[in-house]
Coordinates of C-alpha atoms in Angstrom, one line a residue:
X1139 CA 0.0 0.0 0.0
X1140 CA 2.8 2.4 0.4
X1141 CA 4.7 3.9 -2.6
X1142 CA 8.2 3.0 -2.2
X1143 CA 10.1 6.0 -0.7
X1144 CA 12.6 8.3 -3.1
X1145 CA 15.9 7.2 -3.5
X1146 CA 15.2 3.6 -2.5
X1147 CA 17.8 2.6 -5.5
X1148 CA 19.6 2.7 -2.6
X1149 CA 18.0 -0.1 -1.1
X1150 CA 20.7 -2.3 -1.0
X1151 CA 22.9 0.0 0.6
X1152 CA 20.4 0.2 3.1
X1153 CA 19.6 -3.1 4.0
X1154 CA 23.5 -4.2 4.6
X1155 CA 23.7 -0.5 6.8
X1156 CA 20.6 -2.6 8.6
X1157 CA 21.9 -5.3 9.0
X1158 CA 25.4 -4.2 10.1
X1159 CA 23.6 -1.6 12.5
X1160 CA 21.5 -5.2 14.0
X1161 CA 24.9 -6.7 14.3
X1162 CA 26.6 -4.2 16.0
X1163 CA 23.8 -4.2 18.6
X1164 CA 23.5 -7.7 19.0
X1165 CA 27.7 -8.2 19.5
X1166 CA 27.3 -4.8 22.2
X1167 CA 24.6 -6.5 24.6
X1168 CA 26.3 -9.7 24.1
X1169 CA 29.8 -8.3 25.0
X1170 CA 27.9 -6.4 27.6
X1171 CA 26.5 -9.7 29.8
X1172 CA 29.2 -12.3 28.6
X1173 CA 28.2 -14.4 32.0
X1174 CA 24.7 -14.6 31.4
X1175 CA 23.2 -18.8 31.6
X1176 CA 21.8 -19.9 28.5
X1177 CA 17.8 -19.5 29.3
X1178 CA 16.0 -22.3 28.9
X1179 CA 13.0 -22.8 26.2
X1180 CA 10.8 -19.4 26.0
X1181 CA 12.3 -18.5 29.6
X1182 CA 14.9 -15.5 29.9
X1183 CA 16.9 -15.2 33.0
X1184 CA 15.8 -12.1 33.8
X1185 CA 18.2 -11.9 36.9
X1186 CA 20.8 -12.2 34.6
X1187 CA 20.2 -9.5 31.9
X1188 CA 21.8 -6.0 32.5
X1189 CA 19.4 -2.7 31.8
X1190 CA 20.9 -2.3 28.3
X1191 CA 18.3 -5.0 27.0
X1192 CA 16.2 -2.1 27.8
X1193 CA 17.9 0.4 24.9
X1194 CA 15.5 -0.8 22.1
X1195 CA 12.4 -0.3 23.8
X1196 CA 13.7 3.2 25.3
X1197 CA 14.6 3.8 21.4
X1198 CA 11.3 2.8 20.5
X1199 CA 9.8 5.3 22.9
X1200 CA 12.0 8.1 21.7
X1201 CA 11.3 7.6 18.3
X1202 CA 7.4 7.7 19.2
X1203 CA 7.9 10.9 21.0
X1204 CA 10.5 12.2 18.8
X1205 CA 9.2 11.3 14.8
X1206 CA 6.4 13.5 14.4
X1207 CA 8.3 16.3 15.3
X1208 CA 11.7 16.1 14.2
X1209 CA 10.9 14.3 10.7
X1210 CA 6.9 14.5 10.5
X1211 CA 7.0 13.6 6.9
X1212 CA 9.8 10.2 7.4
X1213 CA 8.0 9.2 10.1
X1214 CA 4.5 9.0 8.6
X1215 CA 6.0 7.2 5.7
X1216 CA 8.2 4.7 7.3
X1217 CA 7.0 4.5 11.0
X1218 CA 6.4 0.8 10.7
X1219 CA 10.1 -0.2 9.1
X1220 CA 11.5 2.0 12.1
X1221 CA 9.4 0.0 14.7
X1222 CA 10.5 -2.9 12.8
X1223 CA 14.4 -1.7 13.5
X1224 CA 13.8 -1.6 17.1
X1225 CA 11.8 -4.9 17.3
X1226 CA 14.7 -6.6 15.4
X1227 CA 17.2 -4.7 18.1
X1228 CA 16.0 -6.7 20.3
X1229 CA 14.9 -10.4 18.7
X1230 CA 18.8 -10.7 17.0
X1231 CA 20.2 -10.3 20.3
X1232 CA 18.1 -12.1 22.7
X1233 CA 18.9 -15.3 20.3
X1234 CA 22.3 -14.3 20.5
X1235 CA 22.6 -14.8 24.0
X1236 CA 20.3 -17.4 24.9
X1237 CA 19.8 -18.8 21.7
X1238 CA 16.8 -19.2 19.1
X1239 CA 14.4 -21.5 20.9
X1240 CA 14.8 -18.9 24.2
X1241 CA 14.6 -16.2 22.2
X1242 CA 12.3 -17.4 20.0
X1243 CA 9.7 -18.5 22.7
X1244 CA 9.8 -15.8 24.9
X1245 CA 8.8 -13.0 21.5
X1246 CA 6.2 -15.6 20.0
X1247 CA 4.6 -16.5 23.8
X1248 CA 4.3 -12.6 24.1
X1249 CA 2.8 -12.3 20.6
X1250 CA 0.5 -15.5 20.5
X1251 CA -0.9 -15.0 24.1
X1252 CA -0.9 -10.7 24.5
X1253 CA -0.5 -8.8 21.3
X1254 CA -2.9 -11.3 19.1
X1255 CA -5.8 -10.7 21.7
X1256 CA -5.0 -7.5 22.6
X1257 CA -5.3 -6.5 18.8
X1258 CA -8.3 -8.5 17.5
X1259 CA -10.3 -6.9 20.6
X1260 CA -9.0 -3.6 19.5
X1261 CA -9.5 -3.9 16.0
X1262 CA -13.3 -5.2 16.9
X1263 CA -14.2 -2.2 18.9
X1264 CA -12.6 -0.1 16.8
X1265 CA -14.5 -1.5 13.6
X1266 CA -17.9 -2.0 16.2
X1267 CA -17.9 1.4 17.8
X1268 CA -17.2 3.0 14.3
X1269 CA -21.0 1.5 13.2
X1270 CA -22.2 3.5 15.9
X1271 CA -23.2 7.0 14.9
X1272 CA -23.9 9.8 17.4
X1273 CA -25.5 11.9 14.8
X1274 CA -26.5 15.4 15.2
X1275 CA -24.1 17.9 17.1
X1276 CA -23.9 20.1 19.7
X1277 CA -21.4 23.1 20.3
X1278 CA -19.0 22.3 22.3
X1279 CA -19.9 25.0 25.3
X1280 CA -17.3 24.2 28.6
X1281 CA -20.8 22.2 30.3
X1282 CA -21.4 20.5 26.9
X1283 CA -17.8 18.9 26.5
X1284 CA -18.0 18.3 30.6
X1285 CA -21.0 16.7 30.0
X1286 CA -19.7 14.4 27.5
X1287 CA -16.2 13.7 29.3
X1288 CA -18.8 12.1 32.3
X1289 CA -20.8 10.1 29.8
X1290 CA -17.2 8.7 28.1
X1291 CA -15.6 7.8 31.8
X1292 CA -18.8 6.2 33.0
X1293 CA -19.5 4.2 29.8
X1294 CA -15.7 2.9 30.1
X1295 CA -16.5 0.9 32.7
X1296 CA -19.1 -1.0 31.3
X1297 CA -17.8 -1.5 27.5
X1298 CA -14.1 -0.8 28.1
X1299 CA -11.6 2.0 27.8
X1300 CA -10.9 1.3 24.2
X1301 CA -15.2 0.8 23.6
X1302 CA -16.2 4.6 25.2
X1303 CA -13.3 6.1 23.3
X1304 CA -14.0 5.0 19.7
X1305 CA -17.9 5.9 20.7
X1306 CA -17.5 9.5 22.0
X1307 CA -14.5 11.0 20.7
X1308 CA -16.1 11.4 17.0
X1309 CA -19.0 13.7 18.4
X1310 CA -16.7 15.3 21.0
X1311 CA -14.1 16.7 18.0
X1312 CA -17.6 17.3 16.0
X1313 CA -18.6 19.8 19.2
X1314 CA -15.4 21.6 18.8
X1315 CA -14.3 21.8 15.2
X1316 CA -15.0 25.4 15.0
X1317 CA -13.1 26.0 18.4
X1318 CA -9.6 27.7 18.0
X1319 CA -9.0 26.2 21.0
X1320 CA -9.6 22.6 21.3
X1321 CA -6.9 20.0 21.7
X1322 CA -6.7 20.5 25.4
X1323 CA -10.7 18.8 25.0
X1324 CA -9.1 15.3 23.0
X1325 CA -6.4 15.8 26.1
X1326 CA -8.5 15.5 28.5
X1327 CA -10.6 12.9 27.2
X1328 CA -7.4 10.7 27.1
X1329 CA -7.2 11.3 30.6
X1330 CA -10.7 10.7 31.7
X1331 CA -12.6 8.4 29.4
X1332 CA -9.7 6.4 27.7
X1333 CA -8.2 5.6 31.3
X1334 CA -9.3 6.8 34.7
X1335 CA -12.9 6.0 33.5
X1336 CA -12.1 2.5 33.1
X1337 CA -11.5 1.4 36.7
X1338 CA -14.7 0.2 38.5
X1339 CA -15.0 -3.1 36.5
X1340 CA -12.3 -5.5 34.9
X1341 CA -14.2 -5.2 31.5
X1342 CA -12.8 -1.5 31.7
X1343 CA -8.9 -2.1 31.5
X1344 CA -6.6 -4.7 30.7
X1345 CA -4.7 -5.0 33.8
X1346 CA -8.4 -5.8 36.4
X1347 CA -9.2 -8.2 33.6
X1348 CA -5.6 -9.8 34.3
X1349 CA -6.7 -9.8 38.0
X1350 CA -10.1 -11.2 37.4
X1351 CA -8.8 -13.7 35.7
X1352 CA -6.6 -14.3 39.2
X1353 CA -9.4 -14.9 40.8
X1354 CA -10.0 -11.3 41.8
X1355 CA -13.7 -10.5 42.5
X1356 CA -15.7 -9.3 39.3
X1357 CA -17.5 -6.2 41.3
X1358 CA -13.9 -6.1 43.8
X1359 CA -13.0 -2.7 42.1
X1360 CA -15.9 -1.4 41.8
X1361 CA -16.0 -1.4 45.4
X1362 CA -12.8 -0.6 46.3
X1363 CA -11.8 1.8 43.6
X1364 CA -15.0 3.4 44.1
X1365 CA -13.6 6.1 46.3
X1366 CA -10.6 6.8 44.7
X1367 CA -12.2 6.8 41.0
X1368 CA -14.4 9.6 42.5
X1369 CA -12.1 11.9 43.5
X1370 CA -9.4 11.3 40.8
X1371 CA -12.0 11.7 37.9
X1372 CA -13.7 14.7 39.6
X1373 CA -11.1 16.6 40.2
X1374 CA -9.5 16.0 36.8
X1375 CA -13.0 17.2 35.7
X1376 CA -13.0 20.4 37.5
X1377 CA -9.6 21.2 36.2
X1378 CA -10.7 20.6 32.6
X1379 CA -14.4 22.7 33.4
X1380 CA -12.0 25.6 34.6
X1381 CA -9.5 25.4 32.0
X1382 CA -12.0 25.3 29.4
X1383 CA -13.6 28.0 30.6
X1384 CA -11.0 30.3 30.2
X1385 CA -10.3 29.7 27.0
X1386 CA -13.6 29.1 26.0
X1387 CA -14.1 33.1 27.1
X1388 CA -10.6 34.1 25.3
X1389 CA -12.0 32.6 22.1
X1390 CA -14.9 35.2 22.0
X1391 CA -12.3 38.1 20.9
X1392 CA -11.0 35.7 17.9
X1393 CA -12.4 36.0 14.3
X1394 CA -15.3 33.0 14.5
X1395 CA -14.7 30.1 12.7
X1396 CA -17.6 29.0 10.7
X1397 CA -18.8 25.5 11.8
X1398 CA -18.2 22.6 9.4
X1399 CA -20.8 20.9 11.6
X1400 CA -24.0 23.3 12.7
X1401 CA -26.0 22.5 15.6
X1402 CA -28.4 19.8 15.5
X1403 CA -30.5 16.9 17.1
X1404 CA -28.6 14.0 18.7
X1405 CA -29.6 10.9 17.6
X1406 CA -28.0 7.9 17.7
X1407 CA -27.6 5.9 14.7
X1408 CA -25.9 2.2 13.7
X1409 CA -28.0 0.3 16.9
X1410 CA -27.6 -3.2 15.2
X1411 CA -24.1 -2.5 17.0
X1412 CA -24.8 -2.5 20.3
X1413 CA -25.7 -6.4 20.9
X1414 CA -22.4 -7.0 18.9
X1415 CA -20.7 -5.0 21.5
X1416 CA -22.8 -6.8 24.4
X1417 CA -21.3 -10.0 22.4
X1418 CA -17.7 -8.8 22.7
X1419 CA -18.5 -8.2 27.0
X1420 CA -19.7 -11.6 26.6
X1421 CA -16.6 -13.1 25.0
X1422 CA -14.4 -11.9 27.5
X1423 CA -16.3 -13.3 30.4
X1424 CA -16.9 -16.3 28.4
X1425 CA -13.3 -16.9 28.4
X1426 CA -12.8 -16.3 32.0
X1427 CA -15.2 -19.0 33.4
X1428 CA -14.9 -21.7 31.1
X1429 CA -11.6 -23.4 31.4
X1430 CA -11.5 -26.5 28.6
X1431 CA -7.5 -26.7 28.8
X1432 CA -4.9 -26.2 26.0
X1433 CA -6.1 -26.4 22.6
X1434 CA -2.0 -26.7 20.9
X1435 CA 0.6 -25.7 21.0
X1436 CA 3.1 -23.5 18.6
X1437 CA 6.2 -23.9 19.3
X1438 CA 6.2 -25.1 22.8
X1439 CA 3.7 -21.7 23.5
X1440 CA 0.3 -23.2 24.5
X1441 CA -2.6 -21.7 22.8
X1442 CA -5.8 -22.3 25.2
X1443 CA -9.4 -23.4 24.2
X1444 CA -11.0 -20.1 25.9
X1445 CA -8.9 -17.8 24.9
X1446 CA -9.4 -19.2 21.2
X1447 CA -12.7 -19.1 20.8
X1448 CA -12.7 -15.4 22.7
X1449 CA -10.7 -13.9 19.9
X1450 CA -12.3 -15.7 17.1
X1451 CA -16.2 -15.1 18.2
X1452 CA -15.1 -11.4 18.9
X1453 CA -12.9 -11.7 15.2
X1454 CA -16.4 -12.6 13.7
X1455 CA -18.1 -9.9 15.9
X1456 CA -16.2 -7.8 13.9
X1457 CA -16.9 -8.3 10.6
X1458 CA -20.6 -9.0 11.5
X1459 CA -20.5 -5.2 12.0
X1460 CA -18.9 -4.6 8.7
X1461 CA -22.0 -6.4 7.2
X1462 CA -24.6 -4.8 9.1
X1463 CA -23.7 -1.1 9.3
X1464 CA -24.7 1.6 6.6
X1465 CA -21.9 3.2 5.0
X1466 CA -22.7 6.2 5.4
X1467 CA -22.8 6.2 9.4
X1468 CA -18.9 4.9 8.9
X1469 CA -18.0 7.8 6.3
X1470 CA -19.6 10.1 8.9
X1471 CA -18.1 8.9 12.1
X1472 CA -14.9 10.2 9.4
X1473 CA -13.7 6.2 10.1
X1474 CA -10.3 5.6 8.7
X1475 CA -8.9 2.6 9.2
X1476 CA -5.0 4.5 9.4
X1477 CA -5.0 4.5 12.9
X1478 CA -5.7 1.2 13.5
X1479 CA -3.1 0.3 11.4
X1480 CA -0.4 3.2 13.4
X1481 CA -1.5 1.1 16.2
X1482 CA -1.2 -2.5 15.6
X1483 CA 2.4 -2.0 13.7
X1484 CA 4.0 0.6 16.5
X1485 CA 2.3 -1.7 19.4
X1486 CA 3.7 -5.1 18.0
X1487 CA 7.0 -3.6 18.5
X1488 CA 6.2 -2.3 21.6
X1489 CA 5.3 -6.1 22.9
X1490 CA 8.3 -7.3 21.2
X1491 CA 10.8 -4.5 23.0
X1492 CA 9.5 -5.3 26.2
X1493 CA 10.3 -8.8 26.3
X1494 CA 13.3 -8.6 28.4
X1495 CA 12.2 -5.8 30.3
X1496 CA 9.5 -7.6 31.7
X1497 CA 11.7 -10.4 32.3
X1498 CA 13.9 -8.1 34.5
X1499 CA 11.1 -6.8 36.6
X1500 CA 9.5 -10.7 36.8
X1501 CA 13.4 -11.1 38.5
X1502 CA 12.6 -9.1 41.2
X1503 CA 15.0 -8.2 43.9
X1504 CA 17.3 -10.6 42.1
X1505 CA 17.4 -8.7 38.7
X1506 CA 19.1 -5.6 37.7
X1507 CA 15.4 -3.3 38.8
X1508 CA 16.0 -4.7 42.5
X1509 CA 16.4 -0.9 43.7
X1510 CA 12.9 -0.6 42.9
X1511 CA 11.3 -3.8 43.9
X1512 CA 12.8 -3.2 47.3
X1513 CA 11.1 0.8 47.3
X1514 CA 7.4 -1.0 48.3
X1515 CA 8.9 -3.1 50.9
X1516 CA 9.0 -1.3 54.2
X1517 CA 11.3 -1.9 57.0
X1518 CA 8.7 -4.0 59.2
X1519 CA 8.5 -6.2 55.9
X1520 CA 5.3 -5.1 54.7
X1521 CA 4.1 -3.5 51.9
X1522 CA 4.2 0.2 51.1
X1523 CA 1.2 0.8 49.3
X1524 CA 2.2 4.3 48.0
X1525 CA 5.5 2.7 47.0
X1526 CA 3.0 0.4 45.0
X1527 CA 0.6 2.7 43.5
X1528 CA 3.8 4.9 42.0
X1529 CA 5.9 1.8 40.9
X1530 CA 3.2 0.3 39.2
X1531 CA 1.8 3.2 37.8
X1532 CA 5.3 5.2 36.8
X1533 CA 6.0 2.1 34.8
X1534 CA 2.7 1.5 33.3
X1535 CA 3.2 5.1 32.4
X1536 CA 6.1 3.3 29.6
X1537 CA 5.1 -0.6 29.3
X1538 CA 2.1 -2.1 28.9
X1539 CA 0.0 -1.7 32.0
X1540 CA -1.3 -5.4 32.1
X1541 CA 1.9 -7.1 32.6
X1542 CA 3.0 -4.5 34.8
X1543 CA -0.4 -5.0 36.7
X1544 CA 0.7 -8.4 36.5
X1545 CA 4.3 -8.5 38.0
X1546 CA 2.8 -6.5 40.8
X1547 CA 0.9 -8.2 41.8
X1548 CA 2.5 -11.6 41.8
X1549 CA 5.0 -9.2 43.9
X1550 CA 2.4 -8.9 46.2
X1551 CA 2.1 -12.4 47.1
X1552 CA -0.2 -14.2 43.8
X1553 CA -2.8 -14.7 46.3
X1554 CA -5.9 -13.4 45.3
X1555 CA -7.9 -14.1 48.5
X1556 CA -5.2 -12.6 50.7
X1557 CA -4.6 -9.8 48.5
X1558 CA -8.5 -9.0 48.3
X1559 CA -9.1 -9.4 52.1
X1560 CA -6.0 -8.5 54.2
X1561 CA -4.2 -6.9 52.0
X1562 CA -6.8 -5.0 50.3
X1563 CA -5.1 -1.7 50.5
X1564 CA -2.3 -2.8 48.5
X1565 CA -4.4 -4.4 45.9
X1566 CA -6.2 -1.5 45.2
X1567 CA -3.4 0.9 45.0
X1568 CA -1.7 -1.7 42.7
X1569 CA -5.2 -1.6 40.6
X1570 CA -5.4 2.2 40.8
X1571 CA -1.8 2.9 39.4
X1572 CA -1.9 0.7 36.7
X1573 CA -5.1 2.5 35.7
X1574 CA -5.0 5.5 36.5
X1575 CA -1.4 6.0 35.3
X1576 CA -1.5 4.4 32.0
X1577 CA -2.5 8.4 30.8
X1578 CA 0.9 9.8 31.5
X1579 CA 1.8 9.7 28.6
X1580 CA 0.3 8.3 24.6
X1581 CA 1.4 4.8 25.1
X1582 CA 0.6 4.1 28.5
X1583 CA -2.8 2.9 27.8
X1584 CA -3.6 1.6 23.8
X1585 CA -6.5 4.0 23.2
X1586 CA -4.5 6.4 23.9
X1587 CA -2.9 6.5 20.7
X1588 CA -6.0 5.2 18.9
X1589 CA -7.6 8.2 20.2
X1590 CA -4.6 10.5 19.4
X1591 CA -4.7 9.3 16.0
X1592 CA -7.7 10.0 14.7
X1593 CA -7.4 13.2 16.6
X1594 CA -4.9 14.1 14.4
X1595 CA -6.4 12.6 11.4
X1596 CA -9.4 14.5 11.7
X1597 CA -7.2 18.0 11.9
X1598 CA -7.1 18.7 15.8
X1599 CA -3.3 20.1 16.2
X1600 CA -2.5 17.5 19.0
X1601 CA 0.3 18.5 21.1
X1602 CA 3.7 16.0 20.9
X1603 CA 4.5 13.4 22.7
X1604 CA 6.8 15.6 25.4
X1605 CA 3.9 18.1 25.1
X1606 CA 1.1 15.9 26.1
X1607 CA 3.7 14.8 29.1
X1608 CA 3.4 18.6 29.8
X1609 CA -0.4 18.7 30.7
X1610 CA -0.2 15.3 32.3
X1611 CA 2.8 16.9 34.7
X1612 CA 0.7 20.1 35.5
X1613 CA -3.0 18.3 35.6
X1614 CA -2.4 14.2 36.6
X1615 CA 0.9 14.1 38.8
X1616 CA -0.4 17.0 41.3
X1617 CA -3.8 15.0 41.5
X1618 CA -2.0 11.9 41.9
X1619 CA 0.1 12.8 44.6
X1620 CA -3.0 14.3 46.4
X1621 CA -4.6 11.2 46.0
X1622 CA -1.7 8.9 46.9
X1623 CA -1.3 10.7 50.3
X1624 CA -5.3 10.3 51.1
X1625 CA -5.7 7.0 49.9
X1626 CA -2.3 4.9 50.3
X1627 CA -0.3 7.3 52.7

């Protein structure tokens, strides 16, 4: 689909430059742990791997944050075949090491079991929520887009972070596509409806579905979370109503800006969608209960029955709503399917780069991260909650929030009972960090950057990646702190 790039005569040229540049990094982190124990199938020693296995994935992250600003036009050409790069930074020199079948395992187990699911749900909400049509518009007064924010963050919890965003953030850009003013709204929205939202249920994020599927109480966070949801999300809220405010009454001296999209009855269109969507719920709970055992197995990575028939029936979910929904309810939603694919290529690279990262944290206190395991000990031995709701979320800021959830927890203890009863505290500020956190920054949470995407596709001047770090600094990290000190102090 893309036209080959100027001056790729040079393509040869290129590809040895590649490969010698591949090379080079695979003989550096080689040369760099020359001790390290040959892992065993799909394992990596993770106590014996050095922090420069964690280059690529910073890379990775740098080029994210750094591409559309430095080289806008390279980057939107080529940003999958620089992902690529890093992913290969890492796979050449993990099999290096520890050899193929080590290597080999540990990248395919992390695509088979995470990234495959993880993208077939997104690409089904995604391609669902784009059938539904919020037609009409409103103008997107301070109340108005407050209004809608509340209606995104409490529909999370019930269809899913990634669900609520694809659903509302069409009509909330319609609202303010005549604003001059108006990225600070999609900003926001990442905040409260693609993350903090999500928290009360594990059908809202990732990482409470990885605890559910613990053996962590369905309605657990709703209870638990409760308290902390409500005072996160509200004050976020008020920042935003007052924020908006101001800018909404600075916009009134501006030349107006004549509305591509008038004011007009709400309706809401496409509703052969919503039992698909109630199918995809279904799925996932589906595969949490019924546990028929291993279905095969690739390449010594087992491939389970439930999980299966989850990504299929939610696969055929998909193009159900392809075959159902009106055209023209898709070409008004503005649905392009480029930043599904920005998604699934940059986020297959992410799961690939933080294969041995994750395999330094699963270490422990025995891996090269042990400074930071031991932060949410205390000195009596037990654990620092705070220490645990800024570990887990600082890193989910980065990685992938449902491992992260994951190594946390297993940090914890692993016992769901224990962890839900005495240690309830610490489960919940485990839970809250990986949540709440994951909207520090564009990858911390996947709609995130689905959401950014079509922001930026649809002509909102998004802020960069070190700019949208900005107004999560000024807006999330005071609230969290707050919040921290009242709830895990």
């Amino acid at each position: 689909m893309n036209r080959r790039p100027p001056g790729d005569a040079e393509g040869q040229g290129g590809k040895v430059r590649l490969s010698g540049l591949v090379a080079a990094a695979a003989a550096a982190i080689v040369l760099a742990d020359p001790g390290v124990a040959l892992a065993s199938e799909g394992v990596l020693p993770g106590e014996a791997m050095s922090l420069l296995w964690a280059l690529p994935f910073a890379g990775l992250l740098l080029s994210i944050a750094t591409g559309p600003l430095l080289f806008p036009h390279v980057w939107e050409r080529h940003y999958g075949k620089i992902a690529a790069v890093w992913a290969a930074l890492v796979v050449l020199p993990l099999a290096a090491s520890f050899g193929p079948a080590a290597a080999g395992g540990a990248v395919l187990h992390t695509l088979l079991t995470e990234y495959m699911s993880f993208i077939v749900l997104l690409f089904a909400l995604f391609t669902i929520a784009g059938g539904i049509l919020v037609a009409g518009n409103i103008h997107g007064t301070p109340l108005a887009n407050a209004g809608l924010l509340l209606i995104g963050a409490l529909l999370a919890s019930v269809v899913g972070t990634t669900g609520a965003s694809m659903i509302m953030i069409r009509p909330l850009i319609r609202a303010n596509d005549n604003r001059p003013f108006n990225a600070h709204v999609v900003v926001f929205f990442i905040f409260l409806v693609s993350n903090i939202g999500g928290s009360l249920t594990p059908l809202g994020d990732p990482p409470l579905f990885v605890g559910f599927l613990r053996g962590v109480d369905f309605f657990w966070t709703t209870v638990h979370i409760l308290p902390d949801t409500l005072f996160v999300g509200g004050l976020v809220l008020a920042v935003f109503l007052a924020i908006d405010t101001i800018l909404h009454r600075r916009e009134g001296g501006l030349p107006k800006i004549k509305d591509p999209t008038p004011d007009s009855k709400v309706r809401l269109r496409g509703l052969p969608n919503l039992p698909l969507l109630a199918g995809v719920v279904g799925a996932i709970l589906l595969s949490a209960w019924w546990k028929p055992g291993p279905a095969f197995t690739v390449l010594g990575v087992t491939v389970e029955w439930q999980n299966l028939v989850r990504d299929v029936v939610i696969l055929a979910l998909a193009f159900v709503s392809l075959a159902v929904s009106r055209k023209e309810y898709r070409a008004a939603n503005g649905l392009d399917w480029g930043p599904i694919r920005e998604v699934a290529k940059l986020f297959v690279a992410i799961f690939v780069c933080i294969v041995p990262v994750v395999a330094i944290l699963q270490a422990g206190s025995h891996g090269a991260l042990a400074p930071l395991v031991a932060l949410v000990t205390g000195a009596d031995g037990q654990p620092n909650d705070l220490a645990y709701f800024w570990l887990t979320g600082a890193l989910s800021s980065f990685l992938d929030n449902a491992p992260t959830y994951l190594v946390f927890f297993e940090l914890a203890g692993g016992d769901a009972h224990r962890l839900m009863t005495d240690l309830a505290s610490t489960l919940a500020a485990i839970s809250a960090g990986a949540v709440f956190m994951g909207a520090n920054t564009y990858i911390g949470n996947a709609p995130n950057f689905m959401v950014y995407a079509i922001a930026r596709h649809q002509g909102v001047r998004m802020p960069s990646f070190f700019g949208y770090m900005a107004w999560s600094g000024l807006v999330l990290i005071p609230t969290f702190l707050v919040a921290g000190w009242l709830f895990f102090g």
